[in-house]
mmCIF file of C-alpha atoms in Angstrom:
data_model
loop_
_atom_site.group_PDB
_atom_site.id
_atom_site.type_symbol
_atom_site.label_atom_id
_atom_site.label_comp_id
_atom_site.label_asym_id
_atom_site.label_seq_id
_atom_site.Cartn_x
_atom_site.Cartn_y
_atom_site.Cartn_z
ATOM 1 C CA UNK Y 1105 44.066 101.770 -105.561
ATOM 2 C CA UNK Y 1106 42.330 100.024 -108.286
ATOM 3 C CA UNK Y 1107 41.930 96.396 -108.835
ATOM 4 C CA UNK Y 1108 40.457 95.118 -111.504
ATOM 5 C CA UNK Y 1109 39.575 91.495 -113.486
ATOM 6 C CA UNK Y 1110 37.797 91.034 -116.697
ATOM 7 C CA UNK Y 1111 35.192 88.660 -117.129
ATOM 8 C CA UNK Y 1112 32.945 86.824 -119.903
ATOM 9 C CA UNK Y 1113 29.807 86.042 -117.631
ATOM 10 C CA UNK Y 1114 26.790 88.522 -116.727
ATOM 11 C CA UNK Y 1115 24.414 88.546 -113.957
ATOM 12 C CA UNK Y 1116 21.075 88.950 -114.358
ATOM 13 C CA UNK Y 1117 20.785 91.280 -111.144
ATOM 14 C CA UNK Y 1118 22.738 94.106 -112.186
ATOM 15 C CA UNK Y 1119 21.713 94.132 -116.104
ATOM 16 C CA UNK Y 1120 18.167 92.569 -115.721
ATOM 17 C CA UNK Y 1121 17.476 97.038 -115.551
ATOM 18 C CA UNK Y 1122 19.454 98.193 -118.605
ATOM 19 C CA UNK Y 1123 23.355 98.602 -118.448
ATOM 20 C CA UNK Y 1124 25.471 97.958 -115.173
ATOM 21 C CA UNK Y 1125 26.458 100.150 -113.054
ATOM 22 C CA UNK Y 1126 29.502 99.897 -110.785
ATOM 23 C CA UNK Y 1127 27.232 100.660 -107.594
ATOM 24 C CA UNK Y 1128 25.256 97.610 -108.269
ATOM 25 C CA UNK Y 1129 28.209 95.459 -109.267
ATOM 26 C CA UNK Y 1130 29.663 96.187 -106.061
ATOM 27 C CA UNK Y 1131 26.473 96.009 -103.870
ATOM 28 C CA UNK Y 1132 26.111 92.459 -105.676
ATOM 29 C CA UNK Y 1133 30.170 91.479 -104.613
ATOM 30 C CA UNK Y 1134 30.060 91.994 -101.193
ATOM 31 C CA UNK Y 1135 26.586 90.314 -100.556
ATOM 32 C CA UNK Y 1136 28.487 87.278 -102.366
ATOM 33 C CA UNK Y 1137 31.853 87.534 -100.975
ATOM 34 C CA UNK Y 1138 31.693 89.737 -97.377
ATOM 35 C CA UNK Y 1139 27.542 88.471 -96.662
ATOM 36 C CA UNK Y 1140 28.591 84.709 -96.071
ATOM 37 C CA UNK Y 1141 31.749 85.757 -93.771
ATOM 38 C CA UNK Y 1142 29.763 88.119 -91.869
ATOM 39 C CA UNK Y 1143 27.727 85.566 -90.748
ATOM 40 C CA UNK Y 1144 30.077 82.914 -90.362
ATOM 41 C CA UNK Y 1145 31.682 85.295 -87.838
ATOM 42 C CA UNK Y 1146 27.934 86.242 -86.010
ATOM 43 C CA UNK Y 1147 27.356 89.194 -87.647
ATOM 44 C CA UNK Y 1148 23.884 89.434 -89.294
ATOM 45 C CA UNK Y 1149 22.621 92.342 -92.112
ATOM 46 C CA UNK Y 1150 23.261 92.690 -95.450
ATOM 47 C CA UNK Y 1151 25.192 95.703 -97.645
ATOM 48 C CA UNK Y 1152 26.082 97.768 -96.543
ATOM 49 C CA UNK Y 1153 25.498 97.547 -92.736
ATOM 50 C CA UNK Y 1154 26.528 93.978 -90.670
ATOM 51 C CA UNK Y 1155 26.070 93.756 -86.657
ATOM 52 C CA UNK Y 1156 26.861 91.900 -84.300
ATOM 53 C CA UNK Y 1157 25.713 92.387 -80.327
ATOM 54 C CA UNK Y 1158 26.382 90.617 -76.959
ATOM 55 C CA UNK Y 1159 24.278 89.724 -74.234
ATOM 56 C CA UNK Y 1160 25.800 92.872 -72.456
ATOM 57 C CA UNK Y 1161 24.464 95.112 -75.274
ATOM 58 C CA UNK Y 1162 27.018 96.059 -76.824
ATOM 59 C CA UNK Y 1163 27.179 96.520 -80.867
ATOM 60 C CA UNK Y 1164 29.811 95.643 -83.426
ATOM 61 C CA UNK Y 1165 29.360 97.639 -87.167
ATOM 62 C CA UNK Y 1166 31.035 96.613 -90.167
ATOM 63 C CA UNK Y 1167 29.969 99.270 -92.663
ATOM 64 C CA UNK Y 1168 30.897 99.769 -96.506
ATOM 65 C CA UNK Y 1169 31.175 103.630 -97.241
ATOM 66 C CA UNK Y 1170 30.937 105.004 -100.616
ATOM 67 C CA UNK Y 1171 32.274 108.387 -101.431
ATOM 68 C CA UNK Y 1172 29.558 110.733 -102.479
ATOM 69 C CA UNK Y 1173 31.096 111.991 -105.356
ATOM 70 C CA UNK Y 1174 30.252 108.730 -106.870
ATOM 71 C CA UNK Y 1175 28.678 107.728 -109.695
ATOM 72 C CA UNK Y 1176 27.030 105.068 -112.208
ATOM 73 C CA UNK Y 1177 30.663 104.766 -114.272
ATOM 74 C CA UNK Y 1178 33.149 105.392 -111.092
ATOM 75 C CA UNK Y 1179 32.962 104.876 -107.304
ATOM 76 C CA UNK Y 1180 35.272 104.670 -104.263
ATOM 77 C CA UNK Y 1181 34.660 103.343 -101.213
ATOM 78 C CA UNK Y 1182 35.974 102.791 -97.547
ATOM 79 C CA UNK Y 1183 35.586 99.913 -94.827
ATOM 80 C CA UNK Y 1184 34.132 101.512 -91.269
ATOM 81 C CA UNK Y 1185 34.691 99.536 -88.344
ATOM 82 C CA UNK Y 1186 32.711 100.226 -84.939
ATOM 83 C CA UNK Y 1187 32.402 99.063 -81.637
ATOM 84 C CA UNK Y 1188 29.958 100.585 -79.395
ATOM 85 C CA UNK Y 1189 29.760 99.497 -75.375
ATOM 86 C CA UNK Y 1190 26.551 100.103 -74.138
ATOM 87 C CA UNK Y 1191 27.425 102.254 -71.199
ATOM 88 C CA UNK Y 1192 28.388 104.242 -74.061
ATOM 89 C CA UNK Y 1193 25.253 104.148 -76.091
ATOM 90 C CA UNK Y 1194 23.236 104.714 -72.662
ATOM 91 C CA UNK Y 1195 25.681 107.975 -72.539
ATOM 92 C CA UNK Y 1196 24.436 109.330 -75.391
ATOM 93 C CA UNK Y 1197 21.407 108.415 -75.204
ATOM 94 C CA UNK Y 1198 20.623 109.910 -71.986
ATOM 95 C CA UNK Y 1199 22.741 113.310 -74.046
ATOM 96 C CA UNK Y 1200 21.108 113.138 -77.465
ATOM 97 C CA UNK Y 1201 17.477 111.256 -77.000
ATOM 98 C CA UNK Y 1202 16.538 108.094 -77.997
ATOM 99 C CA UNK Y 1203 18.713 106.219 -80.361
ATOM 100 C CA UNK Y 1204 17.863 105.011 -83.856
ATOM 101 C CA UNK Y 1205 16.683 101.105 -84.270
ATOM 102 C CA UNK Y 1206 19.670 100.198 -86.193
ATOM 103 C CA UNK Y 1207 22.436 101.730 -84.838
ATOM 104 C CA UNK Y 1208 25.290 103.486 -87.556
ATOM 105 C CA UNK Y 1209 28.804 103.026 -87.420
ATOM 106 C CA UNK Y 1210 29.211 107.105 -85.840
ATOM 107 C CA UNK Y 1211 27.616 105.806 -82.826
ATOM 108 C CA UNK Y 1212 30.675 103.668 -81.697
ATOM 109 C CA UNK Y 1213 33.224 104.701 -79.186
ATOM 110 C CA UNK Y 1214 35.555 102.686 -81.040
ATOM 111 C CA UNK Y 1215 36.002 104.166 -84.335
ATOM 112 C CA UNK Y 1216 38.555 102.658 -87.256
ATOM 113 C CA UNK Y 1217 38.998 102.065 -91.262
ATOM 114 C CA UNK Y 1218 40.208 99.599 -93.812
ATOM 115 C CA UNK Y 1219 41.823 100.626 -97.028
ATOM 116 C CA UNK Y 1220 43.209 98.295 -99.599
ATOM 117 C CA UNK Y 1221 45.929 96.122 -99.828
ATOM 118 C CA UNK Y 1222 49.280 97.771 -100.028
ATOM 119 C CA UNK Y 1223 48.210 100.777 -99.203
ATOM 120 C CA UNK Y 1224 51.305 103.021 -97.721
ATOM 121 C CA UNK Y 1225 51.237 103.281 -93.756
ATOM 122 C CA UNK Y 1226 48.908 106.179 -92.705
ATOM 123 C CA UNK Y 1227 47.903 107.052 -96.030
ATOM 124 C CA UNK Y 1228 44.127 107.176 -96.357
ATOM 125 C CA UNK Y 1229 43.346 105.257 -99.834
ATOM 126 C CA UNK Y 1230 40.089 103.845 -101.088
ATOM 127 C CA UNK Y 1231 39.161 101.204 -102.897
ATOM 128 C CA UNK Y 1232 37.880 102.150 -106.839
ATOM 129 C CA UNK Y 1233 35.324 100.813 -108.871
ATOM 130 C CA UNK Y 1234 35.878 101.825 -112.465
ATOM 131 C CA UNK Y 1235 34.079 99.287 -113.926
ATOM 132 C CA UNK Y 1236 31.660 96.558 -113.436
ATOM 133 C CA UNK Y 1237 34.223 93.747 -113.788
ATOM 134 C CA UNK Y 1238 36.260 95.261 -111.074
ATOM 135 C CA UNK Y 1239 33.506 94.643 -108.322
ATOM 136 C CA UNK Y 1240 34.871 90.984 -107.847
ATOM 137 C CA UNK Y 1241 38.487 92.327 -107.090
ATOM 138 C CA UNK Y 1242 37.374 94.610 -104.942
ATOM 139 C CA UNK Y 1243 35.121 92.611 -102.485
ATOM 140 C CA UNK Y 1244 37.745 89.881 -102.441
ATOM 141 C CA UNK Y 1245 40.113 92.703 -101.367
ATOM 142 C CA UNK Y 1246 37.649 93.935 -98.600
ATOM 143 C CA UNK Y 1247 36.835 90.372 -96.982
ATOM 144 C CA UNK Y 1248 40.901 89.857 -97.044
ATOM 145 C CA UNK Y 1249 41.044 92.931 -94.695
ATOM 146 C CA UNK Y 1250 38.288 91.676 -93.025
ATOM 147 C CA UNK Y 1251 39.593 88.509 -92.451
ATOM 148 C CA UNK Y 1252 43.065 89.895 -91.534
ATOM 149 C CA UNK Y 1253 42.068 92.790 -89.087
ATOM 150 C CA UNK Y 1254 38.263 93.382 -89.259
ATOM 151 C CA UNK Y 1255 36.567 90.912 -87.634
ATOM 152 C CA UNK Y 1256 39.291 89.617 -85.053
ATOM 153 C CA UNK Y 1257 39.416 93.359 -83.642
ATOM 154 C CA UNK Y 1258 35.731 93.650 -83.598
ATOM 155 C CA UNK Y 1259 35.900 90.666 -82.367
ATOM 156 C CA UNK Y 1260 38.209 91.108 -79.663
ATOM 157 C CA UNK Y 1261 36.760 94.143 -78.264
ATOM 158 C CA UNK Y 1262 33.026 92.743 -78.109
ATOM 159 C CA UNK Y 1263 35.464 91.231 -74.577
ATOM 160 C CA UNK Y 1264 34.125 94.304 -72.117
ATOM 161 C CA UNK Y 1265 37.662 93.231 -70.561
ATOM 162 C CA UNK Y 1266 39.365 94.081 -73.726
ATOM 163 C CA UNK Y 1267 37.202 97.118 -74.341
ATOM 164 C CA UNK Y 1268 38.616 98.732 -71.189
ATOM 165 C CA UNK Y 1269 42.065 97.447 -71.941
ATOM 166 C CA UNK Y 1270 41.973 99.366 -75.507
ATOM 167 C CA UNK Y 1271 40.843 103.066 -74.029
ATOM 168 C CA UNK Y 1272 43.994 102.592 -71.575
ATOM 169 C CA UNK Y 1273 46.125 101.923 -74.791
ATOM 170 C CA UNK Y 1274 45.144 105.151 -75.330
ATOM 171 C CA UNK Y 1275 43.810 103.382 -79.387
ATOM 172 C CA UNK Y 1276 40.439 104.392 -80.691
ATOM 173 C CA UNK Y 1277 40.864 104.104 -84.142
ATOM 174 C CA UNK Y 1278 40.389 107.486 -84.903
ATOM 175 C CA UNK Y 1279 40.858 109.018 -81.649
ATOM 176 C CA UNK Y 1280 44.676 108.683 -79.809
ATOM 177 C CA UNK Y 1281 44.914 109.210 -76.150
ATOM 178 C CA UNK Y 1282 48.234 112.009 -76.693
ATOM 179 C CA UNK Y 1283 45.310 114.134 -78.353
ATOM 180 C CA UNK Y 1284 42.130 113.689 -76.948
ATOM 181 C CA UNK Y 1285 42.892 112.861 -73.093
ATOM 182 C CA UNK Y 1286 39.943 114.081 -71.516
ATOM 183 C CA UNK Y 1287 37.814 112.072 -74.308
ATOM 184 C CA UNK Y 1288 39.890 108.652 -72.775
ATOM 185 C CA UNK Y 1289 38.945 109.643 -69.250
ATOM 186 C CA UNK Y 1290 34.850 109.749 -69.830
ATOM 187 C CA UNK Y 1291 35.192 106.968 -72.131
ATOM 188 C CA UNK Y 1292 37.287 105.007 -69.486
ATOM 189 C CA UNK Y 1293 34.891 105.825 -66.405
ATOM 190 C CA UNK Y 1294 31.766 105.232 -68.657
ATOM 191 C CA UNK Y 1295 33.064 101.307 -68.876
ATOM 192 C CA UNK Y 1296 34.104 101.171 -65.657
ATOM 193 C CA UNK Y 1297 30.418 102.587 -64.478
ATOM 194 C CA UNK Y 1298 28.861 99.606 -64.951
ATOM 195 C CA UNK Y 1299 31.101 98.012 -61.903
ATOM 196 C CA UNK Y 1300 30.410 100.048 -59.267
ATOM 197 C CA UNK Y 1301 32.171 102.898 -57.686
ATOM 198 C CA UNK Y 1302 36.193 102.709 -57.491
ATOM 199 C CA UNK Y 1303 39.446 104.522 -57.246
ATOM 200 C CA UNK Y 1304 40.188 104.042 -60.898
ATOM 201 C CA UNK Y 1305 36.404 105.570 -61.350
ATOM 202 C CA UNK Y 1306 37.126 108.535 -59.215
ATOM 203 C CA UNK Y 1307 40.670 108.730 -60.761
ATOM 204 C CA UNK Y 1308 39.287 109.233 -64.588
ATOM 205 C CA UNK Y 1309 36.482 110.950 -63.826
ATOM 206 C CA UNK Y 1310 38.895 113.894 -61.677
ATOM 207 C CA UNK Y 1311 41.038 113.800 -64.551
ATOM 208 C CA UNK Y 1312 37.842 114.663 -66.812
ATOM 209 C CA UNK Y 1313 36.420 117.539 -64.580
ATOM 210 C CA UNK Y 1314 40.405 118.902 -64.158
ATOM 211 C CA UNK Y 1315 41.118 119.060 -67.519
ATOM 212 C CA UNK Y 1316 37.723 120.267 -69.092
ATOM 213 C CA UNK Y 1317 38.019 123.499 -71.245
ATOM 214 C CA UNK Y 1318 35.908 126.190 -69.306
ATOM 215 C CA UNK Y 1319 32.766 126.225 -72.283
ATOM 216 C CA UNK Y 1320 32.525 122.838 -72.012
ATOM 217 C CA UNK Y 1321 32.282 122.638 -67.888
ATOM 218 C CA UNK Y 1322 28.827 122.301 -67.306
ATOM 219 C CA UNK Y 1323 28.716 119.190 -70.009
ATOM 220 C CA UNK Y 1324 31.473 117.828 -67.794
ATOM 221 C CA UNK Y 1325 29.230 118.525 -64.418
ATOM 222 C CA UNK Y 1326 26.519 116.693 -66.257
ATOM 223 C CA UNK Y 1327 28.387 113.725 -67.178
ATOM 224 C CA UNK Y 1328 30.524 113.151 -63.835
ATOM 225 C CA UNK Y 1329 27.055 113.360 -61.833
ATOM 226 C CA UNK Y 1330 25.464 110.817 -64.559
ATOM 227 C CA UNK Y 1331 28.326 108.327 -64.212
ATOM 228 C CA UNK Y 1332 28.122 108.620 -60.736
ATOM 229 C CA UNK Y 1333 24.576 107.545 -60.613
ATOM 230 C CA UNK Y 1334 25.160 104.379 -62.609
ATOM 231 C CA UNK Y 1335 27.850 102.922 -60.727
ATOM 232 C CA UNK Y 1336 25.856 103.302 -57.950
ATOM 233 C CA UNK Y 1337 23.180 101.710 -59.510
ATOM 234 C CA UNK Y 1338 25.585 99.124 -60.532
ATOM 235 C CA UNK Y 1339 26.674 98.579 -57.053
ATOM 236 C CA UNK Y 1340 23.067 98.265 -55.139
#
C-alpha cells in the first residue's frame, strides 16, 4: 500500500549529503512523528528500536523493519511488536547464553505485526516508500496503528496478569494455540514459575513432556527440570 503527499519544503538532514534517499526520509519521519509518542507512552530509543521495561523485567519492542530488498529509490517496511516476560528471557538465556544488551524484537514470547491502513484481513502488506515525499504519509500511517493497537497491547501485556491471560487465549501474535500447543504449555508454566509450584504448573508442564515429539525429548527433560527449580526458588 502506498501513501504518498507532495511537498515544497526540504530538510537539511536528508539532502545536507547529496540527493535524498527514501531510507533517510523515512528514518527522519518516524523520529518526528513515532519518537515523541514513544515516549509519551514510556518507551525510550530512537529508529528503529523503542523499549519499554517494568520493574519485573520484562521488555516491550516496537521495531520498524525494512525489507532487504530495499533500496535508495524504493523501500517497504513492516511494524514488529514484542513482548518479552522475563521468565522467558531467563529461559533462553539459561538455553542460548547470555543475552545481547539491547534486546531485539525475536527475543519476545509475544510476537505480532502492523501493516497499513486498509489493509485486507490476514493479508500481509507493507508499507512503501517510493519517494522522499511519501515518508510523511507513511509515519503518520504507522503512529495511527500505533496509537490504535500498538501501544495499548504492548501496553496491556507489560500486566504479568494479562501476560498469562493471553498464552491461555491461546494468541501470540504469530504463534496460535490450535498449532503450536506444546509451545503454549512451556510458555504458560514459564510465567507461572515465578509463583511457586501449583496444579496449573504441574498441569502445563505434563501436557509439555506428554506431547513432546520423541527428537525433541531430552530439550523437554531439560526444561521441565529448569522450571521446576525456579518455582521452587520462587516459593522459598
Amino acid at each position: 500500500m502506498r501513501f504518498r503527499r507532495r511537498s515544497t519544503s526540504t530538510s537539511p538532514v536528508i539532502e545536507a549529503h547529496g540527493a535524498p534517499t527514501v531510507q533517510a526520509a523515512l528514518k527522519a519521519a518516524l523520529r518526528d512523528v513515532v519518537g515523541p509518542a514513544a515516549r509519551e507512552h514510556g518507551f525510550k530509543g530512537s529508529v528503529p528500536n523503542w523499549r519499554r521495561n517494568t520493574d519485573l523485567g520484562d521488555w516491550a519492542i516496537v521495531n520498524v523493519q525494512t525489507s532487504q530488498y530495499s533500496s535508495r529509490e524504493s523501500l517497504r517496511c513492516v511494524v514488529n511488536l514484542s513482548l518479552a516476560p522475563q521468565p522467558w528471557l531467563a529461559w533462553t538465556e539459561a538455553r542460548q547464553g547470555p543475552l545481547p544488551k539491547s534486546l531485539g524484537e525475536s527475543y519476545g514470547l509475544y510476537r505480532e505485526r502492523l501493516h497499513p491502513s486498509g489493509s485486507p484481513a490476514g493479508v500481509y502488506a507493507w508499507w512503501e516508500v517510493n519517494d522522499p515525499d511519501d515518508a510523511p504519509d507513511v509515519a503518520a500511517d504507522i503512529q495511527c496503528q500505533l496509537e490504535q493497537v500498538g501501544w495499548p497491547t504492548l501496553e496491556r501485556l507489560l500486566d504479568r496478569t494479562a501476560m498469562v491471560e493471553q498464552v491461555r487465549a491461546g494468541d501470540l501474535g504469530f504463534a496460535k494455540r490450535e498449532f503450536h500447543g506444546v509451545f503454549f504449555a512451556r510458555a504458560e508454566a514459564v510465567l507461572l514459575s515465578d509463583y511457586g509450584p501449583s496444579a496449573e504448573l504441574d498441569e502445563q508442564l505434563s501436557y509439555a513432556l506428554e506431547h513432546v515429539i520423541d527428537s525433541q525429548r531430552a530439550h523437554a527433560m531439560e526444561f521441565d527440570d529448569w522450571v521446576r527449580k525456579r518455582a521452587a526458588s520462587a516459593s522459598s
